[in-house]
mmCIF file of C-alpha atoms in Angstrom:
data_model
loop_
_atom_site.group_PDB
_atom_site.id
_atom_site.type_symbol
_atom_site.label_atom_id
_atom_site.label_comp_id
_atom_site.label_asym_id
_atom_site.label_seq_id
_atom_site.Cartn_x
_atom_site.Cartn_y
_atom_site.Cartn_z
ATOM 1 C CA MET X 1 -57.334 118.895 271.010
ATOM 2 C CA GLU X 2 -58.256 117.574 267.570
ATOM 3 C CA LYS X 3 -56.023 118.531 264.664
ATOM 4 C CA LYS X 4 -57.719 119.732 261.516
ATOM 5 C CA ARG X 5 -56.782 117.419 258.650
ATOM 6 C CA THR X 6 -55.560 119.274 255.597
ATOM 7 C CA ASP X 7 -54.867 117.809 252.197
ATOM 8 C CA VAL X 8 -51.476 119.337 251.545
ATOM 9 C CA GLY X 9 -51.272 118.000 247.976
ATOM 10 C CA LEU X 10 -54.595 119.566 247.024
ATOM 11 C CA THR X 11 -53.844 122.886 248.706
ATOM 12 C CA TYR X 12 -50.390 123.241 247.203
ATOM 13 C CA GLY X 13 -51.642 121.937 243.839
ATOM 14 C CA LEU X 14 -54.155 124.776 243.741
ATOM 15 C CA ILE X 15 -51.405 127.235 244.687
ATOM 16 C CA SER X 16 -49.167 125.799 241.960
ATOM 17 C CA GLY X 17 -51.942 126.053 239.397
ATOM 18 C CA LEU X 18 -52.686 129.646 240.355
ATOM 19 C CA ALA X 19 -48.999 130.599 240.236
ATOM 20 C CA SER X 20 -48.622 128.925 236.829
ATOM 21 C CA VAL X 21 -51.669 130.763 235.506
ATOM 22 C CA ILE X 22 -50.252 134.082 236.737
ATOM 23 C CA PHE X 23 -46.909 133.291 235.086
ATOM 24 C CA GLY X 24 -48.734 132.331 231.885
ATOM 25 C CA LEU X 25 -50.659 135.608 231.975
ATOM 26 C CA MET X 26 -47.399 137.519 232.344
ATOM 27 C CA LEU X 27 -46.002 135.719 229.288
ATOM 28 C CA TYR X 28 -49.232 136.386 227.407
ATOM 29 C CA LEU X 29 -49.132 140.084 228.243
ATOM 30 C CA GLY X 30 -45.493 140.143 227.088
ATOM 31 C CA GLY X 31 -46.568 138.905 223.673
ATOM 32 C CA VAL X 32 -45.794 135.947 221.459
ATOM 33 C CA LYS X 33 -42.033 136.473 221.670
ATOM 34 C CA TRP X 34 -42.106 135.850 225.425
ATOM 35 C CA PHE X 35 -43.823 132.489 224.982
ATOM 36 C CA VAL X 36 -40.900 131.202 222.907
ATOM 37 C CA HIS X 37 -38.189 133.091 224.796
ATOM 38 C CA PRO X 38 -35.874 131.175 227.156
ATOM 39 C CA ILE X 39 -37.455 133.083 230.070
ATOM 40 C CA ALA X 40 -40.566 130.932 229.526
ATOM 41 C CA TYR X 41 -38.580 127.947 230.849
ATOM 42 C CA ALA X 42 -38.522 129.671 234.230
ATOM 43 C CA GLY X 43 -42.104 128.452 234.423
ATOM 44 C CA PHE X 44 -40.712 125.030 235.372
ATOM 45 C CA VAL X 45 -39.238 126.452 238.570
ATOM 46 C CA ILE X 46 -42.636 127.493 239.934
ATOM 47 C CA PRO X 47 -44.254 124.042 240.250
ATOM 48 C CA ILE X 48 -40.998 122.466 241.433
ATOM 49 C CA ALA X 49 -40.577 125.009 244.221
ATOM 50 C CA ILE X 50 -44.208 124.665 245.286
ATOM 51 C CA ALA X 51 -44.027 120.851 245.226
ATOM 52 C CA VAL X 52 -40.931 120.925 247.438
ATOM 53 C CA LEU X 53 -42.760 123.237 249.844
ATOM 54 C CA ALA X 54 -45.712 120.808 249.858
ATOM 55 C CA GLY X 55 -43.442 117.894 250.746
ATOM 56 C CA LEU X 56 -41.783 119.890 253.508
ATOM 57 C CA LYS X 57 -45.163 121.016 254.859
ATOM 58 C CA GLN X 58 -46.391 117.415 255.035
ATOM 59 C CA LYS X 59 -43.154 116.429 256.771
ATOM 60 C CA LYS X 60 -43.682 119.211 259.316
ATOM 61 C CA LEU X 61 -47.268 118.074 259.920
ATOM 62 C CA ASN X 62 -45.877 114.583 260.610
ATOM 63 C CA GLU X 63 -43.566 115.915 263.329
ATOM 64 C CA GLY X 64 -40.502 115.981 261.087
ATOM 65 C CA TYR X 65 -40.862 112.462 259.683
ATOM 66 C CA ILE X 66 -42.296 111.248 256.407
ATOM 67 C CA ASP X 67 -41.742 108.114 254.408
ATOM 68 C CA PHE X 68 -40.977 107.995 250.706
ATOM 69 C CA ALA X 69 -44.481 106.921 249.603
ATOM 70 C CA ALA X 70 -46.247 109.675 251.556
ATOM 71 C CA THR X 71 -43.834 112.285 250.214
ATOM 72 C CA LEU X 72 -44.254 111.026 246.668
ATOM 73 C CA LYS X 73 -48.042 111.172 246.993
ATOM 74 C CA VAL X 74 -48.099 114.776 248.221
ATOM 75 C CA VAL X 75 -45.509 116.046 245.748
ATOM 76 C CA PHE X 76 -46.978 114.283 242.714
ATOM 77 C CA THR X 77 -50.517 115.367 243.636
ATOM 78 C CA THR X 78 -49.266 118.949 243.756
ATOM 79 C CA PHE X 79 -47.750 118.601 240.280
ATOM 80 C CA VAL X 80 -50.819 116.948 238.743
ATOM 81 C CA ILE X 81 -53.317 119.481 240.072
ATOM 82 C CA GLY X 82 -51.107 122.400 239.057
ATOM 83 C CA THR X 83 -50.609 120.935 235.578
ATOM 84 C CA VAL X 84 -54.329 120.370 235.019
ATOM 85 C CA ILE X 85 -55.190 123.921 236.090
ATOM 86 C CA SER X 86 -52.467 125.429 233.922
ATOM 87 C CA THR X 87 -53.452 123.284 230.929
ATOM 88 C CA LEU X 88 -57.123 124.199 231.214
ATOM 89 C CA PHE X 89 -56.210 127.877 231.450
ATOM 90 C CA ASN X 90 -54.073 127.643 228.291
ATOM 91 C CA TYR X 91 -56.838 125.774 226.475
ATOM 92 C CA VAL X 92 -59.401 128.471 227.287
ATOM 93 C CA LEU X 93 -56.962 131.288 226.502
ATOM 94 C CA PHE X 94 -55.883 129.925 223.117
ATOM 95 C CA ASN X 95 -59.242 128.600 221.925
ATOM 96 C CA PHE X 96 -61.811 131.045 223.275
ATOM 97 C CA ILE X 97 -60.230 134.250 224.566
ATOM 98 C CA ASP X 98 -57.547 135.022 221.959
ATOM 99 C CA VAL X 99 -57.485 132.770 218.889
ATOM 100 C CA PRO X 100 -55.334 135.230 216.859
ATOM 101 C CA PHE X 101 -52.705 135.001 219.606
ATOM 102 C CA ARG X 102 -52.744 131.205 219.242
ATOM 103 C CA GLU X 103 -52.238 131.531 215.494
ATOM 104 C CA ALA X 104 -49.376 133.998 215.972
ATOM 105 C CA LEU X 105 -47.827 131.679 218.560
ATOM 106 C CA THR X 106 -48.068 128.747 216.148
ATOM 107 C CA GLN X 107 -46.338 130.838 213.453
ATOM 108 C CA GLU X 108 -43.579 131.925 215.835
ATOM 109 C CA THR X 109 -43.058 128.362 217.044
ATOM 110 C CA ALA X 110 -42.791 127.136 213.439
ATOM 111 C CA GLU X 111 -40.179 129.807 212.688
ATOM 112 C CA LYS X 112 -38.142 128.840 215.766
ATOM 113 C CA ALA X 113 -38.352 125.174 214.778
ATOM 114 C CA GLN X 114 -37.145 126.011 211.266
ATOM 115 C CA GLN X 115 -34.165 127.916 212.673
ATOM 116 C CA MET X 116 -33.271 125.033 214.941
ATOM 117 C CA MET X 117 -33.562 122.482 212.140
ATOM 118 C CA GLN X 118 -31.269 124.619 209.957
ATOM 119 C CA LYS X 119 -28.687 124.712 212.761
ATOM 120 C CA PHE X 120 -28.782 120.913 212.944
ATOM 121 C CA GLY X 121 -28.265 120.610 209.186
ATOM 122 C CA ALA X 122 -31.701 119.433 208.053
ATOM 123 C CA ASN X 123 -32.361 119.824 204.341
ATOM 124 C CA GLN X 124 -34.864 122.408 203.119
ATOM 125 C CA GLU X 125 -37.445 119.769 202.161
ATOM 126 C CA GLN X 126 -37.507 118.408 205.721
ATOM 127 C CA ILE X 127 -37.727 121.915 207.155
ATOM 128 C CA ASP X 128 -40.616 122.877 204.859
ATOM 129 C CA LYS X 129 -42.494 119.655 205.673
ATOM 130 C CA ALA X 130 -42.093 120.181 209.432
ATOM 131 C CA ALA X 131 -43.256 123.812 209.186
ATOM 132 C CA GLU X 132 -46.260 122.780 207.100
ATOM 133 C CA ASP X 133 -47.217 120.112 209.630
ATOM 134 C CA MET X 134 -46.961 122.597 212.503
ATOM 135 C CA MET X 135 -49.207 125.093 210.750
ATOM 136 C CA LYS X 136 -51.887 122.466 210.014
ATOM 137 C CA GLY X 137 -54.783 122.198 212.421
ATOM 138 C CA ASN X 138 -55.004 123.402 215.993
ATOM 139 C CA ASN X 139 -51.999 122.451 218.107
ATOM 140 C CA TYR X 140 -53.890 123.750 221.133
ATOM 141 C CA SER X 141 -57.021 121.604 220.823
ATOM 142 C CA PHE X 142 -58.423 119.987 223.943
ATOM 143 C CA SER X 143 -57.116 116.537 223.029
ATOM 144 C CA LYS X 144 -53.621 117.834 222.262
ATOM 145 C CA GLN X 145 -53.565 119.890 225.447
ATOM 146 C CA MET X 146 -54.608 116.875 227.537
ATOM 147 C CA LEU X 147 -52.022 114.686 225.788
ATOM 148 C CA GLY X 148 -49.397 117.299 226.606
ATOM 149 C CA ALA X 149 -50.576 117.373 230.222
ATOM 150 C CA ALA X 150 -50.291 113.574 230.397
ATOM 151 C CA PHE X 151 -46.700 113.725 229.141
ATOM 152 C CA PHE X 152 -45.950 116.472 231.656
ATOM 153 C CA CYS X 153 -47.346 114.271 234.418
ATOM 154 C CA ILE X 154 -44.908 111.533 233.422
ATOM 155 C CA PHE X 155 -42.078 114.070 233.608
ATOM 156 C CA TRP X 156 -43.397 115.390 236.932
ATOM 157 C CA PHE X 157 -43.544 111.863 238.320
ATOM 158 C CA VAL X 158 -39.811 111.463 237.728
ATOM 159 C CA VAL X 159 -39.200 114.841 239.380
ATOM 160 C CA SER X 160 -41.484 113.784 242.258
ATOM 161 C CA VAL X 161 -39.441 110.633 242.843
ATOM 162 C CA ILE X 162 -36.279 112.735 243.122
ATOM 163 C CA ILE X 163 -37.910 115.241 245.483
ATOM 164 C CA ALA X 164 -39.415 112.463 247.624
ATOM 165 C CA ALA X 165 -36.041 110.724 247.889
ATOM 166 C CA ILE X 166 -34.506 113.958 249.175
ATOM 167 C CA ILE X 167 -37.281 114.961 251.610
ATOM 168 C CA LYS X 168 -38.116 111.573 253.165
ATOM 169 C CA LYS X 169 -37.059 110.939 256.734
ATOM 170 C CA LYS X 170 -37.901 107.677 258.452
ATOM 171 C CA ARG X 171 -39.121 107.704 262.010
ATOM 172 C CA PRO X 172 -36.636 105.827 264.200
ATOM 173 C CA GLU X 173 -37.776 102.332 265.143
ATOM 174 C CA PHE X 174 -36.894 102.881 268.759
ATOM 175 C CA PRO X 175 -37.645 106.342 270.125
ATOM 176 C CA ALA X 176 -34.968 107.902 272.283
ATOM 177 C CA ALA X 177 -35.372 107.154 275.951
ATOM 178 C CA ALA X 178 -37.236 109.798 277.898
ATOM 179 C CA GLN X 179 -34.936 111.825 280.083
#
């Protein structure tokens, strides 16, 4: 019987992207405050959990064995596809669907940055300059979103290496004797 070949990285990447979009929609529906609230960091758990599941699924398809490179490929592919989908969703949301929300989010982010800079002892001139820079232009333009996605992919690669190191399991060189 022929096994159907499935691309686990692609499948789980699409799942990760969809889950990230749903999480982003929940934050959006919660308003600007939710986007800058610590709960928004829970969004990092979603792609990590799905990438781990992808690695484990590929290991299961390989009869319980998978080398580091194969694990890394599946896990990182899952992260990249999920990140691209999520980034494209945010780009469309902030630039075409709800531009006033983007502007309110930029304002809220600038206020949070000012508060943080004050806590770290920055002088008022530095704080004002940073806030002015944040309010200039569109921080959610296509080029800035893609640059952010590229930086996330670097971060996800490091996470993928860790996950792959944990999941990998080498096939024994000499199979156990048949009994």
